[in-house]
């Protein structure tokens, strides 16, 4: 048991942080709700109450897996490129423009759209990447500014050239059917994008931990001076990381349009880029853990929606629990005393035997 | 004499299960200089970290002037009058020397705002008072490591430490600087301060210490008055056999030049000329030693040789290729390897595993990877081999490299660089911080590389090392070569001294003389 706990200490710590966060949330519900018992069960079990709600978890998680995995790659290289939000948005706009202006059979159309949006997202990521690698401009600042550029450029593009005036809203034309990612479970909106997201996550894991470039990325993240000393081309790594992050996040945006909305209907930044930051941190920048974190975030979100629909508890509460959990997980010292005590007990037992 | 610090039956076990201190007891008397010696990984640093509150013991008692003392963080130790200079320096690189010295106890204007002028002034005064020269208004990141070391010492002295812990302070100092430091320490002792001094240089221990504690494998072997011990005696207690300080035999065969530097000039960021008209050659089969007080251009020169700093003018030839404009990687591919002077800054990524640190220069080799995959099994086997061959004390190759002791991290770096089987070895302080047993062992490995026809360029603050290994010696002062000794076998430290201090110089710095 002790052995097991020690081996998986990080996972255990995360689990406990989640539990404590949930506990705080339950306490809050008890404080604010007039029928706390019902509210708590809606919050905790509501997400599993129907096929529809379970599906929602995965629908919400799908784009966040893309952005979370994208950001994990950047964060592993210590690049705080937080432009996933902008890449997600503008790539979806550009991808939509491309999709509605072309027509061909779906088995050409879908891969081509993904290729175009991935390429565009990569180019979008290249901007802060090049500025960082060449002039050491802070990628945080450039990415934040580019998020606004993305928003207004995207709106301009869609509203002026691809707006469906018949729709009555500010939305683009509908994607041709050949560009839709089909939904494969009845009465849900789960679409093939979820499979793509998982493929991307597994690939990113393999890429980071089992390939040369992945090793270079992690080494630059740990100590760029050492990387340079050892012969790694730091410039190249920074560029690659930004391109990949932009490409994956951007593809995620287009996949969301192709699978869920079927037309571009975002009049504002949709927020999945920021959710990506959250799950990248909860998942400790490990692509596979990021998948779990994204699903967990989806579960929290659905629980929150259920609460809002069916109880007197405000939706903001969900945000509170999220923050509590993230704070606990990111605090490195959390529970480390406990870990130390366990190790010491074990080591002294061994020393004595 | 009063006991100022008493450690009784102390146990320390690290989170990964390493027992670093096992039932350790030491008494330190007030107003003495107490040396702690022992092989790499013996637990010296750990013991001091416990005293300083950086890490906590599992069990045991510490008392300070008779009262129980168990600091849970360094600030408690500092408040209790303890100062520590760490083995791996802990300064803020983007702050100035003055700011670093006063950090945490800054002078404030109006009680709120940092008073930079007063900080500079007090730093300057402290520097003069203890005769440790530092440029108070420079950024730490611009300074060579030896100067940073002095800043650390000043920082502790500025806080009025009564008990000063120095963890291998002389590892990065030249003999002259060491002597100045020792005079300072003697002075401090006269003022009633107590000093704990960790070093692998037994000559220094003999010179300065009143009492010596010898540690081995997490335990205290013995504590004795220094007067009862000889250098040989301490060495034997530490490593179990006698240490050979005699020079290595001259090489039998010297080949053609493998590294040639011609008329090299370099300027530092602040506009000061760092390297001036430097020319030399290193042939296959010989070791060219560079003597000089640290900070006289050696750091810049070395970094230029491996592509980490640009040059203003001049040529650096490896074989017949000019590498002055090549990247570090291209230079490595030409068969140059580099042991950097600061292992924690350039030599390793502290939080990556030992094996990930070992492969930084070779992960693209077919043995270790193809374009789509790294063969971690082969990497592991390779690392296990190096750990064995270079006698590194390490648990698993998958442990973080920063969980090793300082000397063992150094051995990992040397293992990587020598096992690359380079044509040219650029070694800067190759044995910094390793114990005397490993010192000998690493020397034999360097000599072996030489005997296989490799060219070795050796920069070291350790004159014993330069004299022991070098085939030829050059001396650098203020960026220039001021003396050349074509036959190192007859040169003594006394011969080098005046050149190192700039008192003497051979007329034509390009001229050659034999000693
Ligand atoms: N943070 C850490 N985590 C785990 N193990 C550690 C850590 N720091 C040190 N150790 C281990 O504790 C032992 C003692 O290390 P310590 O640094 O005290 O040695 P040392 O005597 O100072 O050696 P050196 O002369 O090389 O500096 C070593 O085996 C080392 O690997
Ligand atoms: Mg040490």
CSV table of C-alpha atoms in Angstrom, one decimal, chain B residues 96-102 107 115-138 150-151 154-155 157-158:
chain,number,residue,atom,x,y,z
B,96,UNK,CA,23.5,43.6,-8.9
B,97,UNK,CA,26.2,42.5,-6.4
B,98,UNK,CA,25.2,45.1,-4.0
B,99,UNK,CA,21.5,44.1,-4.1
B,100,UNK,CA,22.4,40.5,-3.6
B,101,UNK,CA,24.6,41.3,-0.6
B,102,UNK,CA,21.8,43.2,1.2
B,107,UNK,CA,18.4,49.6,3.5
B,115,UNK,CA,17.8,52.7,-1.1
B,116,UNK,CA,20.1,51.7,-3.9
B,117,UNK,CA,22.9,54.2,-3.1
B,118,UNK,CA,23.2,53.1,0.5
B,119,UNK,CA,23.1,49.5,-0.6
B,120,UNK,CA,26.1,50.1,-2.9
B,121,UNK,CA,27.9,52.0,-0.2
B,122,UNK,CA,27.4,49.4,2.5
B,123,UNK,CA,28.3,46.6,0.0
B,124,UNK,CA,31.5,48.5,-0.8
B,125,UNK,CA,32.3,48.9,2.8
B,126,UNK,CA,31.8,45.3,3.6
B,127,UNK,CA,33.9,44.3,0.6
B,128,UNK,CA,36.7,46.5,1.8
B,129,UNK,CA,36.4,45.5,5.5
B,130,UNK,CA,36.9,41.8,4.7
B,131,UNK,CA,39.3,42.4,1.7
B,132,UNK,CA,37.1,40.5,-0.7
B,133,UNK,CA,37.1,42.6,-3.9
B,134,UNK,CA,33.8,42.5,-5.8
B,135,UNK,CA,32.4,44.9,-8.4
B,136,UNK,CA,29.4,46.1,-6.4
B,137,UNK,CA,27.4,47.6,-9.2
B,138,UNK,CA,27.7,44.7,-11.7
B,150,UNK,CA,33.1,36.1,-2.9
B,151,UNK,CA,29.7,37.7,-3.1
B,154,UNK,CA,30.2,38.8,1.8
B,155,UNK,CA,26.5,38.2,1.9
B,157,UNK,CA,29.4,38.2,6.6
B,158,UNK,CA,27.1,41.2,6.1
